[in-house]
Short mmCIF file of C-alpha atoms and ligand atoms in Angstrom, two decimals:
data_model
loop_
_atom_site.label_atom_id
_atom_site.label_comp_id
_atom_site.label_asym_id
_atom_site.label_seq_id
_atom_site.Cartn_x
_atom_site.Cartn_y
_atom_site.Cartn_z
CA UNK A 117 0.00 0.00 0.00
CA UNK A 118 1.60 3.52 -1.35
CA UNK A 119 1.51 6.17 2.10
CA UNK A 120 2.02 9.40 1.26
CA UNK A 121 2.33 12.82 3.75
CA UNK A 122 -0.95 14.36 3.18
CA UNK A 123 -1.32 18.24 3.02
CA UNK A 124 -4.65 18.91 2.16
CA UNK A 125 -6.18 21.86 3.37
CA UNK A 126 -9.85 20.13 4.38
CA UNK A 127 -11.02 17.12 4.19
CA UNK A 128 -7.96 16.50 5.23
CA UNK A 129 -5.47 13.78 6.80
CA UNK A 130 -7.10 11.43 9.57
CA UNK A 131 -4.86 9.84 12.20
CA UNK A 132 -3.61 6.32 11.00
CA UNK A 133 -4.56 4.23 14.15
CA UNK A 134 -8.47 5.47 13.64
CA UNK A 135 -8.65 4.64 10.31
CA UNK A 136 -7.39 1.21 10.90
CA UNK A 137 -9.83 0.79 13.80
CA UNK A 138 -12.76 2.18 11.44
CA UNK A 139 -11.14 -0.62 9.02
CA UNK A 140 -11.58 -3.62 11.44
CA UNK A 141 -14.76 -2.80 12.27
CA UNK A 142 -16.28 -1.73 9.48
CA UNK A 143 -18.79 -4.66 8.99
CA UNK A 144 -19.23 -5.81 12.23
CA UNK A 145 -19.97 -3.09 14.47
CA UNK A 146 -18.57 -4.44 18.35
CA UNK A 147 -19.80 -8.33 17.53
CA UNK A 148 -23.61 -7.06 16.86
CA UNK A 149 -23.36 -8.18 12.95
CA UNK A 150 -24.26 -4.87 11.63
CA UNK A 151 -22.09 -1.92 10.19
CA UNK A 152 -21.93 1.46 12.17
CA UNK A 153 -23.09 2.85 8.50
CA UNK A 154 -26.27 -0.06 8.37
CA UNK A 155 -27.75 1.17 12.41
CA UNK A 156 -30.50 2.92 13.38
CA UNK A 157 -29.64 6.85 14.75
CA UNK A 158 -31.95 5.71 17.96
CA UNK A 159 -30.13 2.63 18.40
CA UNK A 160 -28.50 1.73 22.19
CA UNK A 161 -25.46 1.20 20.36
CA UNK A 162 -25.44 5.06 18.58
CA UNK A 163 -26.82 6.76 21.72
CA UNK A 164 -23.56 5.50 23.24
CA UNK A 165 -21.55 6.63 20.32
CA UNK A 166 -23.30 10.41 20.55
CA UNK A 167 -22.83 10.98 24.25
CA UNK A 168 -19.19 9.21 24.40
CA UNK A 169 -18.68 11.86 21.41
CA UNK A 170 -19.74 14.76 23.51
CA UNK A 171 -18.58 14.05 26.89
CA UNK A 172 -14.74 13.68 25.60
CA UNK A 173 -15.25 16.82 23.89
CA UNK A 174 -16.73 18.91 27.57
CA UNK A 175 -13.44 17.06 28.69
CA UNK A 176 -10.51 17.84 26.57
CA UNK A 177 -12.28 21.22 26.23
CA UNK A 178 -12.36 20.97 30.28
CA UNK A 179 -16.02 22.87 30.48
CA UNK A 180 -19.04 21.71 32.69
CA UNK A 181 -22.49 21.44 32.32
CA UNK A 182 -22.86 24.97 31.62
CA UNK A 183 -22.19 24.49 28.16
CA UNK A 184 -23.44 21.48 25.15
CA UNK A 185 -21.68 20.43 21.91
CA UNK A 186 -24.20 19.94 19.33
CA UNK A 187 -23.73 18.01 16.34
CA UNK A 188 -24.78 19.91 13.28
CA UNK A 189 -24.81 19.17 9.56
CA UNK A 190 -24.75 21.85 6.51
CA UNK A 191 -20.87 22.36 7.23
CA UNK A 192 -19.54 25.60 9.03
CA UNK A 193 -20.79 27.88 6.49
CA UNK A 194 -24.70 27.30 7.51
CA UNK A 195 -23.26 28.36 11.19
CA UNK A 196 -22.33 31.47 9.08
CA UNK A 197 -26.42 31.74 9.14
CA UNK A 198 -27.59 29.98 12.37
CA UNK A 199 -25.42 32.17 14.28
CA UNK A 200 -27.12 35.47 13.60
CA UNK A 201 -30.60 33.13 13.32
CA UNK A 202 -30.30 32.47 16.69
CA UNK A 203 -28.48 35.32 18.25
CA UNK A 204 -29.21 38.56 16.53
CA UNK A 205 -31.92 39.83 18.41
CA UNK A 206 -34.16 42.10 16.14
CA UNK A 207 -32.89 46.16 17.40
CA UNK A 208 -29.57 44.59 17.98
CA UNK A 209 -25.86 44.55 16.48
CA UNK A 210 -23.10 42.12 16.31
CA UNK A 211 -19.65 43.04 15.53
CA UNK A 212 -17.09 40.92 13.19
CA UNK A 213 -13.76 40.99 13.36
CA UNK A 214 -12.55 40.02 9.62
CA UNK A 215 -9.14 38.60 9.04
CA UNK A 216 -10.31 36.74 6.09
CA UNK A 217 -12.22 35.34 3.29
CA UNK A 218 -13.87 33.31 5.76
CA UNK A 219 -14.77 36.07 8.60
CA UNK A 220 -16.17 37.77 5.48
CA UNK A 221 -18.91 35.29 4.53
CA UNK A 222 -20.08 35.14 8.12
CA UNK A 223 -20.47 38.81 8.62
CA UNK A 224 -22.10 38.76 5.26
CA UNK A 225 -24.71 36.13 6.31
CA UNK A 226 -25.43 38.48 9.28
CA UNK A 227 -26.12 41.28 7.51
CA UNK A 228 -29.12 39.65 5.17
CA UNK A 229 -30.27 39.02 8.60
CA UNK A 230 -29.58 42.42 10.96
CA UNK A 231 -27.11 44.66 12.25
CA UNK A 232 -23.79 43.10 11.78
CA UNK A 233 -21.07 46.11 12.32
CA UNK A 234 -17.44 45.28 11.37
CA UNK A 235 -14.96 46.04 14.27
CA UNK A 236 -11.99 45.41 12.67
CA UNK A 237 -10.60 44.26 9.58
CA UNK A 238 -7.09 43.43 7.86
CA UNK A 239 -8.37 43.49 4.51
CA UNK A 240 -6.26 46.26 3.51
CA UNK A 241 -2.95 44.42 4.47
CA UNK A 242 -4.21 41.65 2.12
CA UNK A 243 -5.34 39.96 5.43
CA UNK A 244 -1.40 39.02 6.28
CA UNK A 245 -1.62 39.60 9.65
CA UNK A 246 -4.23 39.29 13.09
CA UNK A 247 -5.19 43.02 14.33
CA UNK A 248 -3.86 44.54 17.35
CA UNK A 249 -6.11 44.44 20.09
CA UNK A 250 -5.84 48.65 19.82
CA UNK A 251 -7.21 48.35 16.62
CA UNK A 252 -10.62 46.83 17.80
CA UNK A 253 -13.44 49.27 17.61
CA UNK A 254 -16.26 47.24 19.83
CA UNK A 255 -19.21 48.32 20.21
CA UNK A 256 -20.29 48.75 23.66
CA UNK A 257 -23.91 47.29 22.79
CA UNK A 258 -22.20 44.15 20.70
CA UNK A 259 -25.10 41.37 21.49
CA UNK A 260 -22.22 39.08 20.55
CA UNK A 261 -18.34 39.55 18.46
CA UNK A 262 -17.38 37.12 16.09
CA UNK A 263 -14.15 35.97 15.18
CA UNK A 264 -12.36 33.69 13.23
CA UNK A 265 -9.78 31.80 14.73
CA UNK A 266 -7.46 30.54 12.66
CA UNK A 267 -7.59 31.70 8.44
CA UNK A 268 -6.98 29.03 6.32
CA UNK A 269 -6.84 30.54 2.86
CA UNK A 270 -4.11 33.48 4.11
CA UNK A 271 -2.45 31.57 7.20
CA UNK A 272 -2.69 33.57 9.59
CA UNK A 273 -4.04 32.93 13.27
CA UNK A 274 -4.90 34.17 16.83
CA UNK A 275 -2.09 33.82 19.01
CA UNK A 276 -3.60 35.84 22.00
CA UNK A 277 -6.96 35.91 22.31
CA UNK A 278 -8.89 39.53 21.70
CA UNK A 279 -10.22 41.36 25.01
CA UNK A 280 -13.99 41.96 24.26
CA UNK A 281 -14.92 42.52 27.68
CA UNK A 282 -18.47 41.20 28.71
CA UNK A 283 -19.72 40.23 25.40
CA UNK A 284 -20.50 37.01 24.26
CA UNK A 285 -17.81 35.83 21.92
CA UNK A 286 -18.57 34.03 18.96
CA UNK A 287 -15.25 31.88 17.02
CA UNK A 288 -15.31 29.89 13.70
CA UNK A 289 -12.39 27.12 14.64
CA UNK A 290 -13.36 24.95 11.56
CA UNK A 291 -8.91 24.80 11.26
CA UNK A 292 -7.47 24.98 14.21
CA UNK A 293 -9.86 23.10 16.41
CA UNK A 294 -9.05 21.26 19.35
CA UNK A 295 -5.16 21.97 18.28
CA UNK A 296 -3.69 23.25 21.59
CA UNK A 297 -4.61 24.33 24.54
CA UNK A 298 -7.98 26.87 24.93
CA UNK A 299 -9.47 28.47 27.43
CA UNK A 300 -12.75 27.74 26.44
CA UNK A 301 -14.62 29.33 28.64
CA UNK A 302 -13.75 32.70 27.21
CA UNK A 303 -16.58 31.61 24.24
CA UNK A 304 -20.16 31.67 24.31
CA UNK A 305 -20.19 29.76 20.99
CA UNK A 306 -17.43 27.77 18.90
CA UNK A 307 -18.68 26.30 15.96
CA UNK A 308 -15.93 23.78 13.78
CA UNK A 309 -16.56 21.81 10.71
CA UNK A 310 -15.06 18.17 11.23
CA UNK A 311 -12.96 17.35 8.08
CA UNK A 312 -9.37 19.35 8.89
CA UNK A 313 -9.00 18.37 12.77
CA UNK A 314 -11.31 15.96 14.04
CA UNK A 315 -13.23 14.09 11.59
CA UNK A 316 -14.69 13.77 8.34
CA UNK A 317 -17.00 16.03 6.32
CA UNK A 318 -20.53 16.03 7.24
CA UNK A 319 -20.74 17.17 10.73
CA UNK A 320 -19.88 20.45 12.54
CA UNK A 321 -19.84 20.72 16.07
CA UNK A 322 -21.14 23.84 18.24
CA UNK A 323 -20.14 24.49 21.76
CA UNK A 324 -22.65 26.66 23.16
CA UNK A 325 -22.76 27.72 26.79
CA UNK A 326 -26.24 26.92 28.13
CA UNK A 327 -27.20 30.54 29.00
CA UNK A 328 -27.43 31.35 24.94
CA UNK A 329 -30.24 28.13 24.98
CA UNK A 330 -32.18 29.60 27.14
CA UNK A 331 -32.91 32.83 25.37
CA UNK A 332 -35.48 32.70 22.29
CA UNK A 333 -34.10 32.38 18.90
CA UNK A 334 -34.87 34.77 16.77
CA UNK A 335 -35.46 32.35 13.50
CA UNK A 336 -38.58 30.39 14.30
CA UNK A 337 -37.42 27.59 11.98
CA UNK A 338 -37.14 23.80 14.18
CA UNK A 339 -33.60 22.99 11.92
CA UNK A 340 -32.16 26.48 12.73
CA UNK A 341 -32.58 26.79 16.36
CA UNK A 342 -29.66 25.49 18.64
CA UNK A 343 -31.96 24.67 21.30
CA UNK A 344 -34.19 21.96 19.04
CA UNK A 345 -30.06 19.97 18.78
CA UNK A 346 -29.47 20.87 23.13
CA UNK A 347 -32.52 19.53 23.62
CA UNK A 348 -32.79 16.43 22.07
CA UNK A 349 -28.98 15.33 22.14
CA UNK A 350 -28.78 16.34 18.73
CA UNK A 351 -30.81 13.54 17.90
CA UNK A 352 -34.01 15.44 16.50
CA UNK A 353 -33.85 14.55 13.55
CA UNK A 354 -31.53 11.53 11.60
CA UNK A 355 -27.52 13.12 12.52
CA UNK A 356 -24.64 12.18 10.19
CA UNK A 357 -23.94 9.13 11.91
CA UNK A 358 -20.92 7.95 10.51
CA UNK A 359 -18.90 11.13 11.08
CA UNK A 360 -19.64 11.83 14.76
CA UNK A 361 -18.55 8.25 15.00
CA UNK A 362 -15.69 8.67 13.63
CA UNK A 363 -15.26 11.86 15.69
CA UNK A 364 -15.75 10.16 18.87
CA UNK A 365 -12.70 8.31 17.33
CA UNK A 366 -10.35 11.12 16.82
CA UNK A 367 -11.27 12.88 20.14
CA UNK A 368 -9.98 9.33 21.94
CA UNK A 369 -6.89 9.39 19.19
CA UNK A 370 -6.40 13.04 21.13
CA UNK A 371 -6.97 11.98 24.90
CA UNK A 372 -4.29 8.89 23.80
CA UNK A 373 -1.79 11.32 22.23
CA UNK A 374 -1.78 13.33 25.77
CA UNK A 375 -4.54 15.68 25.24
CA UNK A 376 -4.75 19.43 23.91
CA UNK A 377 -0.97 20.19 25.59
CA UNK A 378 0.78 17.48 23.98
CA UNK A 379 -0.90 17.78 20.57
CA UNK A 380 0.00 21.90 20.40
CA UNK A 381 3.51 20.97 21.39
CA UNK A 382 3.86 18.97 18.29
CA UNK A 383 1.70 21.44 16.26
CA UNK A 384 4.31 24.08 17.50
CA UNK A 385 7.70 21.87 16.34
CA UNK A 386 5.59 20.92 13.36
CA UNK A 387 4.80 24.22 12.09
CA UNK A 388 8.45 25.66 13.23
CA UNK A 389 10.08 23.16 11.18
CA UNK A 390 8.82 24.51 7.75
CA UNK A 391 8.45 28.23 8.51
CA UNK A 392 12.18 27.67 9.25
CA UNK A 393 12.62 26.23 5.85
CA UNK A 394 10.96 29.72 4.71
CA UNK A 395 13.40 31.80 6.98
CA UNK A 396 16.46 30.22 5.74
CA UNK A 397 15.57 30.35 2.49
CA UNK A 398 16.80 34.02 2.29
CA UNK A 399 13.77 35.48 0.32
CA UNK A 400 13.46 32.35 -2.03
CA UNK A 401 10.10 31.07 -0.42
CA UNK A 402 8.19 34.21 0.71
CA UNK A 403 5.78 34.23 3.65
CA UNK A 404 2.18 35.77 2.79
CA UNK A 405 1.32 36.10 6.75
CA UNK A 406 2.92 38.31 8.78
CA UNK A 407 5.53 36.24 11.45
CA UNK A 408 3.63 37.18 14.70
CA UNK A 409 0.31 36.10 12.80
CA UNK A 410 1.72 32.47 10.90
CA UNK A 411 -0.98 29.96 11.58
CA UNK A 412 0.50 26.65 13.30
CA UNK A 413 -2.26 24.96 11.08
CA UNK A 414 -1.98 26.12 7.42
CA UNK A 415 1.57 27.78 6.19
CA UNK A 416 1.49 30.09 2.98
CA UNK A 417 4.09 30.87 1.09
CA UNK A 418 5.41 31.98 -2.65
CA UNK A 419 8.03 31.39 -4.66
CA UNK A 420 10.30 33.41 -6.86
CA UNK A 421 7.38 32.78 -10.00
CA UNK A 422 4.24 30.50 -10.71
CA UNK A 423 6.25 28.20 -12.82
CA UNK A 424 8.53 27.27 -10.23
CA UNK A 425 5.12 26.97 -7.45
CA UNK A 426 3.87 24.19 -9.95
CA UNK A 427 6.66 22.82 -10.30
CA UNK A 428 7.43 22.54 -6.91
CA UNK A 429 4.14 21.00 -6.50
CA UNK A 430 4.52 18.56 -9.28
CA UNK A 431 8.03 17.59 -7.35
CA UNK A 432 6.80 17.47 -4.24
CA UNK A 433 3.79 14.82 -5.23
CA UNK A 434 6.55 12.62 -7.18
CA UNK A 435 8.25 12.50 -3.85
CA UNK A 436 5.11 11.79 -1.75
CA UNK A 437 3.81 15.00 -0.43
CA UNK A 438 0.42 15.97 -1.41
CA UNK A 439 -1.73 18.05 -1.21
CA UNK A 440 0.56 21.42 -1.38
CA UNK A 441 -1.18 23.87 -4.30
CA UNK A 442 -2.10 27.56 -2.12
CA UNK A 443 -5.60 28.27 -2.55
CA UNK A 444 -6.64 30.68 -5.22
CA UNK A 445 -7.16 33.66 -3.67
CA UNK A 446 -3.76 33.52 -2.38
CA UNK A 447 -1.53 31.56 -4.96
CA UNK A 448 1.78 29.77 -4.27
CA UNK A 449 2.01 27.11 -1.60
CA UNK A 450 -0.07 25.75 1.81
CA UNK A 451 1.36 23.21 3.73
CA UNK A 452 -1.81 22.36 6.07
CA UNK A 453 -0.38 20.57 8.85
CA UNK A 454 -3.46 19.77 11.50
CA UNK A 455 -3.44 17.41 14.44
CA UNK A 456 -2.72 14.51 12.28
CA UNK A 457 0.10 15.07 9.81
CA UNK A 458 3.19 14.10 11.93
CA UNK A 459 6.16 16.00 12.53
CA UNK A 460 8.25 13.52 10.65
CA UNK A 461 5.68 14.73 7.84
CA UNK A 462 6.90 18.47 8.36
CA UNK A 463 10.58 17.90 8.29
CA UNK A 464 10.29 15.79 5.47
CA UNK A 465 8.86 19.13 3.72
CA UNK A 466 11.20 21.07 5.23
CA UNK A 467 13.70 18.99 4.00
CA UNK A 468 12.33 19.08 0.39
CA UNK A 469 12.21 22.55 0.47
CA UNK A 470 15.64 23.33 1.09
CA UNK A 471 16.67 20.91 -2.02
CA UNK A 472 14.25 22.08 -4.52
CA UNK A 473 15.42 25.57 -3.36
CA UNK A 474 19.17 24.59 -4.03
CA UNK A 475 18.57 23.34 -7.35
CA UNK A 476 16.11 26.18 -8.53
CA UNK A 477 16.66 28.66 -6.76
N1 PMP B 429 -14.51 28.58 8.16
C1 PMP B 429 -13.22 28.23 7.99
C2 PMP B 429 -12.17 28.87 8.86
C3 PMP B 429 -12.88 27.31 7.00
O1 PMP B 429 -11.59 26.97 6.82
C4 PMP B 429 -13.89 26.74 6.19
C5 PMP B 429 -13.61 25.70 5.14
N2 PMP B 429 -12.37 25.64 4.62
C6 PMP B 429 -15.21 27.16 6.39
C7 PMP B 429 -15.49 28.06 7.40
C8 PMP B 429 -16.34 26.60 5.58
O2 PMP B 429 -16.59 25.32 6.01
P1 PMP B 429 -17.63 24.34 5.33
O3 PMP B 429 -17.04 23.95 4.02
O4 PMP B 429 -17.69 23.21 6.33
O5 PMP B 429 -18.92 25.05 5.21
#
């Protein structure tokens, strides 16, 4: 069987040791004769797969009963919607911070809906870097701020989370979920999509802390309101059964690896070994973020002209790295590196990168 380091941005690599388990028992789901993929959603078996799923999740996220993970489908772009469905009170405002492509098609979605202000934005520094908490203009009547953690298309990330005093803070961490330590008590909402950190495609989790539940949603509509997933164990209606599974998985691949500390101390060394290969490169690969803002999750870089970028793709796959082509919007090269690629992965890059630079460059 042909391995190869995987790169992709999303749906992206899975950790080796949950595939293989997924493998095994794939048609025989724990000696019941029946396939996980084959069961009913209000089966004994799946109950215990949903609440195993969410109770590692209040663990490694270390929060109490004061807040639920919900398991969603329609990807982190319909939280884009149910966020303001749910939260944007008519006669009220939410801010966005935008530090991407992504931060921009949640505010949009807001503002079809209400008041959605923007408090800060980095779009005139072609998003290469996280604002300066000086630079946030808040308003003081914010029914909630949004923010997007980590930006995959530009690589850039929050490093220190903003100050946004009593209001509820709202974070998209569809790519760097669950990657190192967080204090997750500073959010009133996370929402994730699965496929770059935990899981596959087809679910996205919410962490919601219970006092948002209890208010009324503004969107009357069953499928949009958080509370119809809180209260009914995300179980209304038929869930994507097959991915929370396999999320359950991945959160027990993370508890087994040593938890959120021990899997950001290898996202640190991972992402340090090929933004080293950039620095040392003297000006031959070129950074798009900022240093203080590079993303541990998704590194972006150029080189000296587009030939040599697909070329250096085209070398990289014939030496079994895929996955490397820099989203459109940005061009050149992104190395996504989540919670799964391995560091031998990165310095295998890194490694790469300093010989295609010495015979290019
Ligand atoms: N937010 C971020 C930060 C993302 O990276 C992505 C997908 N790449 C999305 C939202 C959209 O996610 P989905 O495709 O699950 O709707």
């Amino acid at each position: 069987m042909t391995t190869v380091y995987n790169f992709n941005p999303g749906p992206a690599v899975l950790p080796r040791p949950v595939l293989e388990h997924v493998q095994r028992e794939l048609l025989d789901y724990q000696g019941g004769g029946l396939s996980i993929l084959e069961m009913s959603h209000r089966s004994r078996e799946y109950e215990a797969v949903n609440q195993s799923a969410e109770t590692r999740m209040k663990r490694l996220l270390g929060v109490g009963d004061d807040y639920r993970v919900l398991f969603v489908q329609g990807g982190a772009s319909t939280q884009f919607a149910m966020v303001p469905m749910n939260l944007l009170q008519p006669g009220t405002s939410a801010d966005y911070i935008l530090t991407g492509t992504w931060s921009e098609k949640a505010h949009e979605e807001a503002r079809k809906l209400g008041e959605a202000r923007v408090a800060a934005s980095t779009k005139a520094d072609k998003f290469r870097r996280i604002p300066d908490q000086s630079e946030l203009d808040l308003n003081p009547k914010a029914i909630y701020v949004h923010m997007t953690t980590n930006n995959t298309l530009f690589g850039t990330q929050w490093h220190v989370l903003p100050d946004v005093g009593d209001r509820p803070l709202v974070a998209d961490m569809s790519s760097d979920f669950l990657s190192r330590p967080l204090d997750a008590q500073r959010f009133a909402l996370i929402y994730a999509g699965a496929q770059k950190n935990i899981g596959p495609a087809g679910v996205t989790v919410v962490v919601i802390h219970s006092s948002l539940l209890e208010q009324k949603p503004v969107t009357p509509l069953t499928m949009f309101q958080y509370s119809t997933y809180a209260k009914n164990n995300s179980l209304y209606n038929t869930p994507p059964v097959f991915a929370v599974y396999m999320v359950d998985l991945v959160l027990q691949w993370i508890e087994d690896e040593g938890g959120l500390q021990a899997i950001g101390q290898r996202n640190i060394q991972k992402a340090a070994a090929v933004y080293n290969a950039v620095d040392r490169s003297g000006g031959f690969y070129r950074g798009h973020a900022e240093p203080a803002s590079r993303s541990q999750m998704n590194a972006t870089f150029r080189l000296p002209s587009e030939e040599l970028e697909k070329q250096f793709v085209r070398e990289a796959k014939a030496a079994g790295m895929v996955g490397l082509a820099g989203h459109r919007s940005v061009g050149g090269i992104r190395v996504s590196m989540y919670n799964a690629m391995s560091l031998e992965g990165c310095e295998t890059l890194a490694s790469f990168m300093d010989e295609f630079m010495q015979q290019n460059g």
